[in-house]
Amino acid sequence: MNSETLGEPTRRDFLYLTTGMAAVVGGAAVAWPFIDQMRPDASTLAMASIEVDVAAVEPGMSLTVKWRGKPVFIRNRTEKEIEDAKAVTLSDLKDPVARNANLAADAEATDIARTAGEGKENWLVMIGVCTHLGCVPLGESGEFGGWFCPCHGSAYDTAGRIRKGPAPENMAIPLFSFVSDTVVKVG
Ligand code: FES
């Protein structure tokens, strides 16, 4: 018995299958444009989720990656940044909602609820878009030591929560998870 009869795909099998598929696609050419419109295009699929290696991101460092056309800030917060954010009482927040796609829609904006969670509260993964009119805020800036949006003066704290200025909401946390100790999957 050779590998073909055992069902192992060979180059010849592959060529045969390709030819067969071409014939089928040819016969369905009329239906194809309609079906095609219902699917996300290849570039959308490619960006549906990304994996980012954060092994080199030391405390106090950030990484900005592009996901679905938007910047995502990944910050390894310092102890002080974590302490500062934890010390804020919820009643002092302009937006008391976590805005974290990984949690319930009404989860409170505690520091931990804004982060990667228990044991990983140093990691902040957030869409780096000001919730006022969509500028990209500057990191380690502003009155609250987090982010500052120079467009109209919105200041965010070290958990990315809006504290001052015209922005109405905390910066959004996308769906994300750590797929290993050092790799974050966004989306
Ligand atoms: S867009 Fe950021 S303050 Fe207006």
mmCIF file of C-alpha atoms and ligand atoms in Angstrom:
data_model
loop_
_atom_site.group_PDB
_atom_site.id
_atom_site.type_symbol
_atom_site.label_atom_id
_atom_site.label_comp_id
_atom_site.label_asym_id
_atom_site.label_seq_id
_atom_site.Cartn_x
_atom_site.Cartn_y
_atom_site.Cartn_z
ATOM 1 C CA MET A 1 0.000 0.000 0.000
ATOM 2 C CA ASN A 2 1.339 3.433 -0.759
ATOM 3 C CA SER A 3 0.468 6.622 1.037
ATOM 4 C CA GLU A 4 -2.295 7.527 -1.418
ATOM 5 C CA THR A 5 -4.376 4.467 -0.677
ATOM 6 C CA LEU A 6 -3.932 5.062 3.069
ATOM 7 C CA GLY A 7 -5.665 8.387 2.707
ATOM 8 C CA GLU A 8 -2.578 10.543 3.282
ATOM 9 C CA PRO A 9 -2.946 13.641 1.150
ATOM 10 C CA THR A 10 -0.257 13.846 -1.496
ATOM 11 C CA ARG A 11 0.616 16.589 -3.891
ATOM 12 C CA ARG A 12 -1.313 14.786 -6.605
ATOM 13 C CA ASP A 13 -4.412 14.553 -4.400
ATOM 14 C CA PHE A 14 -4.145 18.236 -3.692
ATOM 15 C CA LEU A 15 -3.966 19.146 -7.349
ATOM 16 C CA TYR A 16 -6.944 16.938 -8.025
ATOM 17 C CA LEU A 17 -8.998 18.568 -5.257
ATOM 18 C CA THR A 18 -8.073 22.014 -6.463
ATOM 19 C CA THR A 19 -9.258 21.187 -9.956
ATOM 20 C CA GLY A 20 -12.493 19.771 -8.575
ATOM 21 C CA MET A 21 -13.142 22.898 -6.531
ATOM 22 C CA ALA A 22 -12.487 25.172 -9.468
ATOM 23 C CA ALA A 23 -15.202 23.370 -11.374
ATOM 24 C CA VAL A 24 -17.690 23.807 -8.526
ATOM 25 C CA VAL A 25 -16.892 27.488 -8.082
ATOM 26 C CA GLY A 26 -17.267 27.992 -11.825
ATOM 27 C CA GLY A 27 -20.763 26.498 -11.705
ATOM 28 C CA ALA A 28 -21.775 28.709 -8.776
ATOM 29 C CA ALA A 29 -20.418 31.931 -10.185
ATOM 30 C CA VAL A 30 -23.782 33.655 -10.177
ATOM 31 C CA ALA A 31 -24.402 33.048 -6.490
ATOM 32 C CA TRP A 32 -20.897 34.008 -5.395
ATOM 33 C CA PRO A 33 -21.114 37.840 -5.302
ATOM 34 C CA PHE A 34 -24.104 37.624 -2.977
ATOM 35 C CA ILE A 35 -22.470 35.160 -0.606
ATOM 36 C CA ASP A 36 -19.290 37.189 -0.658
ATOM 37 C CA GLN A 37 -21.061 40.272 0.622
ATOM 38 C CA MET A 38 -22.243 38.448 3.700
ATOM 39 C CA ARG A 39 -18.764 37.503 4.818
ATOM 40 C CA PRO A 40 -16.237 39.786 6.458
ATOM 41 C CA ASP A 41 -13.445 40.341 3.948
ATOM 42 C CA ALA A 42 -10.080 38.728 4.436
ATOM 43 C CA SER A 43 -8.478 41.772 6.028
ATOM 44 C CA THR A 44 -11.273 42.024 8.614
ATOM 45 C CA LEU A 45 -10.871 38.361 9.478
ATOM 46 C CA ALA A 46 -7.129 38.765 9.790
ATOM 47 C CA MET A 47 -7.608 41.565 12.301
ATOM 48 C CA ALA A 48 -10.426 39.956 14.282
ATOM 49 C CA SER A 49 -7.935 39.159 16.998
ATOM 50 C CA ILE A 50 -4.246 39.687 17.460
ATOM 51 C CA GLU A 51 -1.688 38.160 19.788
ATOM 52 C CA VAL A 52 0.925 40.415 21.292
ATOM 53 C CA ASP A 53 4.080 39.297 23.057
ATOM 54 C CA VAL A 54 4.554 41.559 26.070
ATOM 55 C CA ALA A 55 7.581 39.791 27.569
ATOM 56 C CA ALA A 56 9.805 42.838 26.974
ATOM 57 C CA VAL A 57 7.357 45.347 28.448
ATOM 58 C CA GLU A 58 8.795 46.151 31.873
ATOM 59 C CA PRO A 59 6.832 47.953 34.609
ATOM 60 C CA GLY A 60 6.482 51.566 33.548
ATOM 61 C CA MET A 61 6.554 50.716 29.849
ATOM 62 C CA SER A 62 3.764 50.683 27.300
ATOM 63 C CA LEU A 63 3.186 49.244 23.901
ATOM 64 C CA THR A 64 0.750 50.545 21.327
ATOM 65 C CA VAL A 65 -0.579 48.031 18.831
ATOM 66 C CA LYS A 66 -3.116 48.448 16.076
ATOM 67 C CA TRP A 67 -6.254 46.370 16.292
ATOM 68 C CA ARG A 68 -9.254 46.748 14.018
ATOM 69 C CA GLY A 69 -7.858 50.066 12.874
ATOM 70 C CA LYS A 70 -7.557 51.482 16.385
ATOM 71 C CA PRO A 71 -4.598 51.921 18.706
ATOM 72 C CA VAL A 72 -4.591 49.664 21.737
ATOM 73 C CA PHE A 73 -2.440 50.682 24.671
ATOM 74 C CA ILE A 74 -0.900 47.834 26.625
ATOM 75 C CA ARG A 75 0.693 49.175 29.777
ATOM 76 C CA ASN A 76 2.628 47.414 32.460
ATOM 77 C CA ARG A 77 1.818 49.717 35.366
ATOM 78 C CA THR A 78 4.206 50.555 38.154
ATOM 79 C CA GLU A 79 3.351 49.841 41.790
ATOM 80 C CA LYS A 80 2.743 53.541 42.319
ATOM 81 C CA GLU A 81 0.362 53.763 39.380
ATOM 82 C CA ILE A 82 -1.606 50.831 40.743
ATOM 83 C CA GLU A 83 -1.689 52.344 44.237
ATOM 84 C CA ASP A 84 -2.786 55.717 42.926
ATOM 85 C CA ALA A 85 -5.613 54.165 40.920
ATOM 86 C CA LYS A 86 -6.721 51.982 43.848
ATOM 87 C CA ALA A 87 -6.825 54.970 46.179
ATOM 88 C CA VAL A 88 -9.543 56.673 44.118
ATOM 89 C CA THR A 89 -13.042 56.309 45.507
ATOM 90 C CA LEU A 90 -15.779 55.428 43.035
ATOM 91 C CA SER A 91 -17.749 58.546 43.949
ATOM 92 C CA ASP A 92 -14.867 60.647 42.636
ATOM 93 C CA LEU A 93 -15.154 59.125 39.190
ATOM 94 C CA LYS A 94 -16.860 60.965 36.402
ATOM 95 C CA ASP A 95 -17.759 57.629 34.793
ATOM 96 C CA PRO A 96 -18.344 54.931 37.448
ATOM 97 C CA VAL A 97 -18.711 52.120 34.865
ATOM 98 C CA ALA A 98 -15.777 49.800 34.100
ATOM 99 C CA ARG A 99 -16.327 49.884 30.291
ATOM 100 C CA ASN A 100 -14.595 46.544 30.197
ATOM 101 C CA ALA A 101 -15.834 44.221 27.435
ATOM 102 C CA ASN A 102 -14.697 41.245 29.523
ATOM 103 C CA LEU A 103 -17.089 42.095 32.363
ATOM 104 C CA ALA A 104 -20.800 42.799 32.784
ATOM 105 C CA ALA A 105 -21.914 46.025 31.121
ATOM 106 C CA ASP A 106 -22.710 47.576 34.505
ATOM 107 C CA ALA A 107 -19.536 46.498 36.329
ATOM 108 C CA GLU A 108 -18.104 49.276 38.488
ATOM 109 C CA ALA A 109 -14.928 51.060 37.478
ATOM 110 C CA THR A 110 -12.785 49.792 40.338
ATOM 111 C CA ASP A 111 -9.104 49.592 39.554
ATOM 112 C CA ILE A 112 -9.118 45.799 39.300
ATOM 113 C CA ALA A 113 -12.125 45.873 36.966
ATOM 114 C CA ARG A 114 -10.122 47.983 34.552
ATOM 115 C CA THR A 115 -7.193 45.571 34.410
ATOM 116 C CA ALA A 116 -6.307 42.031 33.431
ATOM 117 C CA GLY A 117 -7.600 40.963 36.868
ATOM 118 C CA GLU A 118 -6.352 39.324 40.040
ATOM 119 C CA GLY A 119 -2.594 38.742 39.943
ATOM 120 C CA LYS A 120 -2.260 40.711 36.721
ATOM 121 C CA GLU A 121 -3.583 44.071 37.832
ATOM 122 C CA ASN A 122 -0.375 45.656 36.588
ATOM 123 C CA TRP A 123 -1.597 45.083 33.016
ATOM 124 C CA LEU A 124 -3.890 47.615 31.459
ATOM 125 C CA VAL A 125 -5.109 46.848 27.946
ATOM 126 C CA MET A 126 -7.262 49.599 26.559
ATOM 127 C CA ILE A 127 -8.394 51.189 23.335
ATOM 128 C CA GLY A 128 -6.299 54.322 23.089
ATOM 129 C CA VAL A 129 -9.022 56.582 21.840
ATOM 130 C CA CYS A 130 -10.322 59.562 23.787
ATOM 131 C CA THR A 131 -14.037 59.151 24.430
ATOM 132 C CA HIS A 132 -14.695 62.795 23.635
ATOM 133 C CA LEU A 133 -14.033 63.092 19.913
ATOM 134 C CA GLY A 134 -11.619 60.284 19.257
ATOM 135 C CA CYS A 135 -8.107 61.742 19.534
ATOM 136 C CA VAL A 136 -5.298 59.508 20.731
ATOM 137 C CA PRO A 137 -4.284 60.609 24.249
ATOM 138 C CA LEU A 138 -0.677 60.924 25.389
ATOM 139 C CA GLY A 139 0.594 58.480 27.997
ATOM 140 C CA GLU A 140 2.103 59.335 31.398
ATOM 141 C CA SER A 141 0.663 62.790 31.107
ATOM 142 C CA GLY A 142 -1.877 65.056 32.689
ATOM 143 C CA GLU A 143 -2.994 65.911 36.156
ATOM 144 C CA PHE A 144 -3.770 62.321 37.146
ATOM 145 C CA GLY A 145 -0.574 60.725 35.876
ATOM 146 C CA GLY A 146 -2.338 58.571 33.310
ATOM 147 C CA TRP A 147 -3.233 59.889 29.881
ATOM 148 C CA PHE A 148 -3.939 63.362 28.629
ATOM 149 C CA CYS A 149 -5.815 64.261 25.480
ATOM 150 C CA PRO A 150 -4.452 67.537 24.149
ATOM 151 C CA CYS A 151 -7.357 68.010 21.736
ATOM 152 C CA HIS A 152 -9.682 69.485 24.350
ATOM 153 C CA GLY A 153 -7.957 68.738 27.622
ATOM 154 C CA SER A 154 -9.353 65.453 28.921
ATOM 155 C CA ALA A 155 -7.299 63.862 31.691
ATOM 156 C CA TYR A 156 -7.419 60.155 32.499
ATOM 157 C CA ASP A 157 -5.983 58.432 35.553
ATOM 158 C CA THR A 158 -3.576 55.488 35.710
ATOM 159 C CA ALA A 159 -6.483 53.085 35.159
ATOM 160 C CA GLY A 160 -7.578 54.991 32.036
ATOM 161 C CA ARG A 161 -10.633 56.432 33.793
ATOM 162 C CA ILE A 162 -11.776 59.883 32.802
ATOM 163 C CA ARG A 163 -11.221 62.360 35.610
ATOM 164 C CA LYS A 164 -11.412 65.799 34.069
ATOM 165 C CA GLY A 165 -12.324 67.483 30.789
ATOM 166 C CA PRO A 166 -15.055 66.950 28.227
ATOM 167 C CA ALA A 167 -14.648 63.198 27.606
ATOM 168 C CA PRO A 168 -17.738 61.428 28.971
ATOM 169 C CA GLU A 169 -16.441 57.890 29.489
ATOM 170 C CA ASN A 170 -13.455 55.884 30.627
ATOM 171 C CA MET A 171 -11.334 54.606 27.770
ATOM 172 C CA ALA A 172 -12.766 51.295 26.577
ATOM 173 C CA ILE A 173 -11.259 47.942 27.487
ATOM 174 C CA PRO A 174 -11.557 45.508 24.577
ATOM 175 C CA LEU A 175 -12.078 41.772 24.835
ATOM 176 C CA PHE A 176 -8.699 40.355 25.709
ATOM 177 C CA SER A 177 -7.015 37.555 27.610
ATOM 178 C CA PHE A 178 -3.572 36.299 28.462
ATOM 179 C CA VAL A 179 -3.074 33.141 26.439
ATOM 180 C CA SER A 180 0.238 32.547 28.208
ATOM 181 C CA ASP A 181 2.217 34.436 30.862
ATOM 182 C CA THR A 182 3.581 36.807 28.264
ATOM 183 C CA VAL A 183 1.168 36.765 25.331
ATOM 184 C CA VAL A 184 -1.996 38.852 25.255
ATOM 185 C CA LYS A 185 -4.721 38.065 22.791
ATOM 186 C CA VAL A 186 -6.837 41.090 21.898
ATOM 187 C CA GLY A 187 -10.217 40.416 20.320
HETATM 188 S S1 FES B 1 -10.971 64.396 21.698
HETATM 189 FE FE1 FES B 1 -9.974 64.152 23.593
HETATM 190 S S2 FES B 1 -10.623 65.874 24.710
HETATM 191 FE FE2 FES B 1 -11.656 66.103 22.814
#
